[in-house]
Amino acid sequence: MSLTLKIQMVRLNQQKSMKFAPTMSVSEVIGQIKEKTNEGGDDHGLFQPGLEGKRPSRWLRLDRTLQYYDLKMNDLLEYKKKHRPLKVKLMDDTVKTVLVDDSLSVGEIVELIGKKMQIKNFEEFSLQRDTSAAAPTGKESKDTVPTSELWLTSTQTLHEQGVADEDMVVLKKKFFVEDDKVSRDDPVQLHLVYVQSRDAIVSGSHPCQLDESLQFAALQCQVQLGNYNAAVHKPGFLKLKEYVPPPILNKYKGPSLEKDLYNEHKKLVGMSEVNAKYRYVQLCRSLKTYGITFFHTKERVKGQKKPVAKMLGITRDAIIRLDFESKEVEHEYPLTHLKRWAASPASFTLDFGDYEDDYVSVITTEGEAISQLLAGYIDILLKKRKDTGVVLDENDNDVATVETVGRVRGQAGTAISTSSVAGYDSSQGRVGDLGFGGQPMARKGDRPKNDVTVTDIGSAQTAVANILNEMENPGLPVPGSMSSLTPQQWRQQLLTNANGVASAAGKLVGAVSGPGQLDRNALNNCAKEVALSVDQMAAAARGASLAEGEDPDGEMPLFDGAKQVADAVAKLLKASKDASLNPSDPQAKEALRTAQEALKNAGTYLAGACNGLLADSGTHKLLLESAKLIAAATNGLCNMAEQSAANIQDPGKRQQVQTAAKSANQAGLHNLTVTEVLAPAVLDPSCKRQIVESAKAVQSANAFLLASAKSAGMDPNAMDRMQEMARAVADAIGQLLGGTEMAEPRGGTDPEFAEAAKAISNAAATLISAQGNPALIQSAAGTVKTCEPSLIAGAKRAAGKADDDAVKQRILQMAKQVAEAVKGLTDVAGNAAANPSDQAAFQRLQDSARKLAALTSQLVGDAGKQAAMQQLRSNSKFAAAAATGLVAAARNAATAINDQTEQANLLNAAKGAAEAVNALMASLAHAQRHPDDPAAQQALMDAARKMAPGAYKLVAQAKSVAPSVVDPGKKQDMLLASNAAADAIKDLLNSATGASSAVGEQEFDEASEQFQAVMADLDAAQMFAQNGQMEALPGQTKDGAMDLLNTAVRGMGNAAKALVGAAKTNPDQLGPGAKDVASSVGQVVTAAKALAGSTNNRTTQKAILGGARELANASEAMVSCARSIASNPRDPALAHALTNAAKAVADALAKLIAQSKGADPGAKEAEEALQALQRDAMRINTVPVNLGGDFNGNSERLLQSTKAINAAIAQLLHAARNNPNGLGSAAKTTAATIPELVDAANAAAGSCPVKNVQGQIVNSTKALVGEVGKLIRTSQVASARQGDPDAESSLAASAKAVGNAVKGLVDSVQSGTPGQKEINDALAQAQAALVRLQTGELANMPPDVLDALSQAAKSMAENTAGVLTSRDNPEKLAAAAKKVANSLDRVVDNSKAAAAMASGQSSEGLEPLAKKLMDSCATLVNASNTPNLDAQAKKNIIGNAKNAAM
């Protein structure tokens, strides 16, 4: 039986009826159509149009039969090309048209788009329907399709989902799996993620606070508007709704919001667009809601008729259930616990197997969307991780990373708590109440056998005492140590057990002190329950301590907190027993109340520890010392009050004062007790509240004491002393209260890891700029190899502490990459050191060093600066605490000093130290309130340095007066406190220095990031130039681009000079200088791209971009060298390397300017001239060789060649300033004078009789050739920047350098002939006198001008005669010539003065006579130096001498 189908030939617009067998495959049908119609090709297929409301359009798959599609007789199929243009809109509203195979699934199309757009993690993207045209107002109607239903199903084709040919789709990120790997190296994905994150922030999808909103808006401004411009960026310029989310905009209205935004924007000046996007994405990732896809659901709750609204969130790690209104997390289900799920049109059900008691079901219409999202996440994770696991070998630096992820069903288990209390449960344990999955925790006979049968309160005391004995040994094996409970679950179990202890203890106290007659059985049962709950808590404490990795030799907050609770329970049991035996005894009741409060405090501390609210050690120490100071100062006050109360006559009033003093003293001690217990957990609001309340109680008690003393008529002098002591107590209380506000979460630092990372980064920076220095290369490579084990070990430690498995894997993977980079670097470093002149080898070394530096920076992250500032804050607290302790000890010791002067000096020093501590505390509080404000952090560094002198003064004073302290105990306390304070202040100063260094390190890292962005930008530009795709910027002209480049080059030159200057004078400021250099390079590259785009000459484009890359490489090397200097400012080798790097930058700038001229006249000739100079420089004989001829002849030849160079240089300078078109020929003319110079220099050096002069001639010649080359480069820059003062200044400086080099060469040559240099100097002096005469300027007028003139003329005649008589003695001839020049100076100056005095006019009238005098002297000096004079020449000499004298 055949099937007749209507085949629509789309291209021909014809329809034909054709018969096919129903069992034919679609591929066979297409072949038959092609054979019969001779139409179509391999890209054709069969398409079945949809029927509205019945069936969507679809492409028929080639491997399916017609029968599979249930085709009917005369059904219509279209025969057409499968490829069609698909319009894809990105999140930035740009639209790209991509040619796709319409028969592919959406997932395959996304892969195609991702590869074409070079998106690395394309599987995390998907397509959505574009609804922007349907809702142009941006307002959703009641019928608006939910966002989750806009996603297209990845397994279906576009047509199967109703996407017509003319429809547009939107490419968006749907899954958030490897966002941490989105980097600047993937600019396309970075841009897409940035835009999507930006829209989510601005729309309010990611709730954030005001400060976070301002940071986001500032980064957005940096991306869209560039650097902050005060002239433009003023309130009213921005449409804030495009930058700030609605909740913030509605809450903080007015211009102040935009002003605050600009304040944040100012901080980002110099940050590139790529870096700003990257920072934006990083900041967005830190939000709690990032990466969570939310669905609106409802749940049925017992006791309520209507379903309750909930939110269901899906992430890569978990399924989260949240309260709809508050958005608080109610339950989190790890994705690895999920067994299966089911979606229906009205609900969605999850099965977590044994991890949950029942199915989790929600009411929702988005069940299919939830199902697709879950499936997508799991498929991506399976694909990426490929069933690997984690291997941590501490002895292997090459870290291997493996993990297992998939649809895992958890092992069912029951948490069991063992008991030291027999007779409670036949299984020696009881089922835990928490329901955490885990392995059974059974005792294996390795714990002490201290079982006690609890029958009454006495046996309960014994059982708790046994538990405390066991807890004295934290190293005992832990029952259930193989449990699968996470550290968080262990902490929760410990907290639950601690709450159980508190509840049981409450029942016990109620049984003892409750109304009515004591029920002994109830009391014993309560005691039994208390003992059992303590045992369960102790077991949980061991497990939690082990899971948390607490160090038995260090701090064990969880275990020690449980031990404090157990100890408090032991005291409570004793007090309860005593109170039960003596119910009317007030002391027993007070002891019970005290024990109950101690248990409450211990429980509060343990709760804080379990909740991760432990404060930093510095705060703990500060609070403790402050409380001690409060107690000591209060005790002193109370002692003073009691002593003075003895003089009060009224017994009642005296008793009132004494009672108030006793209460105040008890308040101080109570505050100390509370602080000692709760200070570590002050971050817990309950702990903080109790500390604050106890401190305020001290303040109230002291106030009452003072009021009682005053009302009792206490002696005024005693009152004054008491009030002064009360102020000291108040200051200490203020310090304590301030300390409670400064608490930070406790975080362990890893100094070994930080130091290793810093050393490797510095070594990498050194290697980048170590060309031609084998010793430096070997030293830096050795540092890298030495520090690598510490870095890798630190990374493993950091991975072991990470709670997030993804973070752990990322750290380990990065550590592996660092290890590989170190191995690669050490290999290429050896080759580069062995072949210092091999440029290719050094380039490989530079690339390896850059890679290692980048990987190390990524591994460490921003931890460097954060750790340094954290260390500074911590040491500030330690120093404040130590100084506070010393103040208390000094005040106490002062009471035992008989010498009033020494006592006063000690108390004054203590007062000064206390004031210094207060100032430090104020700066510390400000710095903690404004952690992102550099000024606040700098103020803390300054305060730390200022605090030291006051504290050190007290240390010195304490040690000075110690021999006068008569109480040995007080003396010892003061000396110990002074030593502790000295050590703490030293640490504080060191951390202040470290913080300053770390700030610079971060700036170097940011500079490195900018260089990476610049390199990526250049890569793209060079690729466009290579392919002929370089386009001019809209409205950009060649002249405009050239002006832009000139401006950027000037800025770059200034930045480089500033960096070199900072290295010499202020190495601490090298970080900001490095950022300025990196920013300037970015501006130069931008200008170079604009200039390259303004010409169609591909060769010129490549040359300009190549010059820009050479500049970027040279600048990066200079910054790397500066980074090394920042760590080693006194290393002369690094200083020399920086000088060379700066020269390389200057040369690169000049070359870039020259290349920017492209095909302009002269550019080619100038480059040829420079190449010729390089060839001639290679011909200079480093070791002189005698080439023949005498030295006088060869030296005369060399001096003549310098005159030719001077003439050529003058022509070059004129062309650079006035005739740019003639610069090329002038450069070639200049270069043409060098071969003769080199030949003459080789001959002169070889024939010179003085050996050291030979070397001087060679070196001077090399220097001259080098300066000539620099002058040609500088001339190119000046000719391209006509009228630029900086360019003209550089040209003049370079010309002067050439002149100095010529003079140096001449001096070297003349030093081979005795007296010749002095003679030439005399001639130059005479020529200068003539120039001075021609200016018309008057010299200082002597008192008797005519007499001075007469004496000068007489001296002139005598010295001229000396020239004639010294003809045969070069040394005397040189001295006589010098005297003639000096006499001529005086003659000229006095002649001008005389003429001015006589006529009141300038000395122009003397010029002819002075000119004759000059000519005579010049001829005389030159003739005197000429060898082999004939008779006529000698007569001429005599005549010139006479003329000069006349």
PDB file of C-alpha atoms in Angstrom, residues 434-520:
ATOM      1  CA  LEU A 434      18.239  15.161  65.287  1.00  0.00           C
ATOM      2  CA  GLY A 435      17.766  12.671  62.466  1.00  0.00           C
ATOM      3  CA  PHE A 436      21.083  13.456  60.761  1.00  0.00           C
ATOM      4  CA  GLY A 437      22.244  10.778  58.391  1.00  0.00           C
ATOM      5  CA  GLY A 438      25.428   9.119  59.544  1.00  0.00           C
ATOM      6  CA  GLN A 439      27.181   5.975  60.649  1.00  0.00           C
ATOM      7  CA  PRO A 440      26.374   4.505  64.079  1.00  0.00           C
ATOM      8  CA  MET A 441      28.678   5.819  66.793  1.00  0.00           C
ATOM      9  CA  ALA A 442      29.433   2.783  69.005  1.00  0.00           C
ATOM     10  CA  ARG A 443      32.025   2.600  71.763  1.00  0.00           C
ATOM     11  CA  LYS A 444      34.833   0.228  70.940  1.00  0.00           C
ATOM     12  CA  GLY A 445      36.279  -0.243  74.382  1.00  0.00           C
ATOM     13  CA  ASP A 446      39.014   2.377  74.002  1.00  0.00           C
ATOM     14  CA  ARG A 447      37.504   4.926  76.406  1.00  0.00           C
ATOM     15  CA  PRO A 448      38.063   4.746  80.151  1.00  0.00           C
ATOM     16  CA  LYS A 449      35.609   2.569  82.000  1.00  0.00           C
ATOM     17  CA  ASN A 450      34.113   5.166  84.328  1.00  0.00           C
ATOM     18  CA  ASP A 451      30.479   4.116  84.084  1.00  0.00           C
ATOM     19  CA  VAL A 452      28.334   5.195  86.997  1.00  0.00           C
ATOM     20  CA  THR A 453      24.772   4.190  87.721  1.00  0.00           C
ATOM     21  CA  VAL A 454      22.959   7.446  88.370  1.00  0.00           C
ATOM     22  CA  THR A 455      20.322   7.098  91.039  1.00  0.00           C
ATOM     23  CA  ASP A 456      20.432  10.415  92.873  1.00  0.00           C
ATOM     24  CA  ILE A 457      22.033  13.826  92.854  1.00  0.00           C
ATOM     25  CA  GLY A 458      25.202  12.488  94.504  1.00  0.00           C
ATOM     26  CA  SER A 459      25.823   9.871  91.811  1.00  0.00           C
ATOM     27  CA  ALA A 460      25.000  12.498  89.201  1.00  0.00           C
ATOM     28  CA  GLN A 461      27.821  14.596  90.633  1.00  0.00           C
ATOM     29  CA  THR A 462      30.181  11.610  90.359  1.00  0.00           C
ATOM     30  CA  ALA A 463      29.141  10.920  86.757  1.00  0.00           C
ATOM     31  CA  VAL A 464      29.694  14.535  85.708  1.00  0.00           C
ATOM     32  CA  ALA A 465      33.053  14.530  87.512  1.00  0.00           C
ATOM     33  CA  ASN A 466      34.049  11.444  85.486  1.00  0.00           C
ATOM     34  CA  ILE A 467      32.977  13.170  82.274  1.00  0.00           C
ATOM     35  CA  LEU A 468      35.097  16.196  83.202  1.00  0.00           C
ATOM     36  CA  ASN A 469      38.080  13.915  83.850  1.00  0.00           C
ATOM     37  CA  GLU A 470      37.677  12.412  80.385  1.00  0.00           C
ATOM     38  CA  MET A 471      37.383  15.872  78.863  1.00  0.00           C
ATOM     39  CA  GLU A 472      40.740  16.823  80.330  1.00  0.00           C
ATOM     40  CA  ASN A 473      42.245  14.619  77.624  1.00  0.00           C
ATOM     41  CA  PRO A 474      41.040  15.974  74.263  1.00  0.00           C
ATOM     42  CA  GLY A 475      43.106  13.374  72.436  1.00  0.00           C
ATOM     43  CA  LEU A 476      40.899  10.436  73.454  1.00  0.00           C
ATOM     44  CA  PRO A 477      39.359   8.532  70.520  1.00  0.00           C
ATOM     45  CA  VAL A 478      35.979   9.880  69.482  1.00  0.00           C
ATOM     46  CA  PRO A 479      33.011   7.515  69.227  1.00  0.00           C
ATOM     47  CA  GLY A 480      31.562   7.840  65.768  1.00  0.00           C
ATOM     48  CA  SER A 481      34.694   9.399  64.332  1.00  0.00           C
ATOM     49  CA  MET A 482      33.836   7.752  61.011  1.00  0.00           C
ATOM     50  CA  SER A 483      30.438   9.455  60.968  1.00  0.00           C
ATOM     51  CA  SER A 484      29.332  11.129  57.737  1.00  0.00           C
ATOM     52  CA  LEU A 485      28.000  14.130  59.620  1.00  0.00           C
ATOM     53  CA  THR A 486      29.350  17.393  58.269  1.00  0.00           C
ATOM     54  CA  PRO A 487      31.033  19.898  60.617  1.00  0.00           C
ATOM     55  CA  GLN A 488      27.901  22.036  60.451  1.00  0.00           C
ATOM     56  CA  GLN A 489      25.721  19.075  61.439  1.00  0.00           C
ATOM     57  CA  TRP A 490      28.076  18.240  64.302  1.00  0.00           C
ATOM     58  CA  ARG A 491      27.877  21.823  65.572  1.00  0.00           C
ATOM     59  CA  GLN A 492      24.108  21.701  65.375  1.00  0.00           C
ATOM     60  CA  GLN A 493      24.038  18.438  67.301  1.00  0.00           C
ATOM     61  CA  LEU A 494      26.337  19.872  69.965  1.00  0.00           C
ATOM     62  CA  LEU A 495      24.131  22.953  70.269  1.00  0.00           C
ATOM     63  CA  THR A 496      21.027  20.807  70.607  1.00  0.00           C
ATOM     64  CA  ASN A 497      22.661  18.762  73.352  1.00  0.00           C
ATOM     65  CA  ALA A 498      23.825  21.928  75.122  1.00  0.00           C
ATOM     66  CA  ASN A 499      20.274  23.239  75.023  1.00  0.00           C
ATOM     67  CA  GLY A 500      19.220  19.923  76.522  1.00  0.00           C
ATOM     68  CA  VAL A 501      21.684  20.470  79.366  1.00  0.00           C
ATOM     69  CA  ALA A 502      20.264  23.949  79.983  1.00  0.00           C
ATOM     70  CA  SER A 503      16.722  22.603  79.973  1.00  0.00           C
ATOM     71  CA  ALA A 504      17.571  19.796  82.400  1.00  0.00           C
ATOM     72  CA  ALA A 505      19.452  22.231  84.635  1.00  0.00           C
ATOM     73  CA  GLY A 506      16.441  24.514  84.679  1.00  0.00           C
ATOM     74  CA  LYS A 507      14.278  21.664  85.882  1.00  0.00           C
ATOM     75  CA  LEU A 508      16.843  20.862  88.576  1.00  0.00           C
ATOM     76  CA  VAL A 509      16.889  24.444  89.908  1.00  0.00           C
ATOM     77  CA  GLY A 510      13.115  24.493  89.844  1.00  0.00           C
ATOM     78  CA  ALA A 511      13.001  21.290  91.874  1.00  0.00           C
ATOM     79  CA  VAL A 512      15.359  22.788  94.477  1.00  0.00           C
ATOM     80  CA  SER A 513      13.995  26.315  94.820  1.00  0.00           C
ATOM     81  CA  GLY A 514      10.390  25.843  93.772  1.00  0.00           C
ATOM     82  CA  PRO A 515       7.467  26.600  96.101  1.00  0.00           C
ATOM     83  CA  GLY A 516       6.250  23.939  98.447  1.00  0.00           C
ATOM     84  CA  GLN A 517       8.066  21.071 100.101  1.00  0.00           C
ATOM     85  CA  LEU A 518      11.097  19.599  98.384  1.00  0.00           C
ATOM     86  CA  ASP A 519      10.346  16.427  96.367  1.00  0.00           C
ATOM     87  CA  ARG A 520      13.470  14.331  96.763  1.00  0.00           C
TER      88      ARG A 520
END
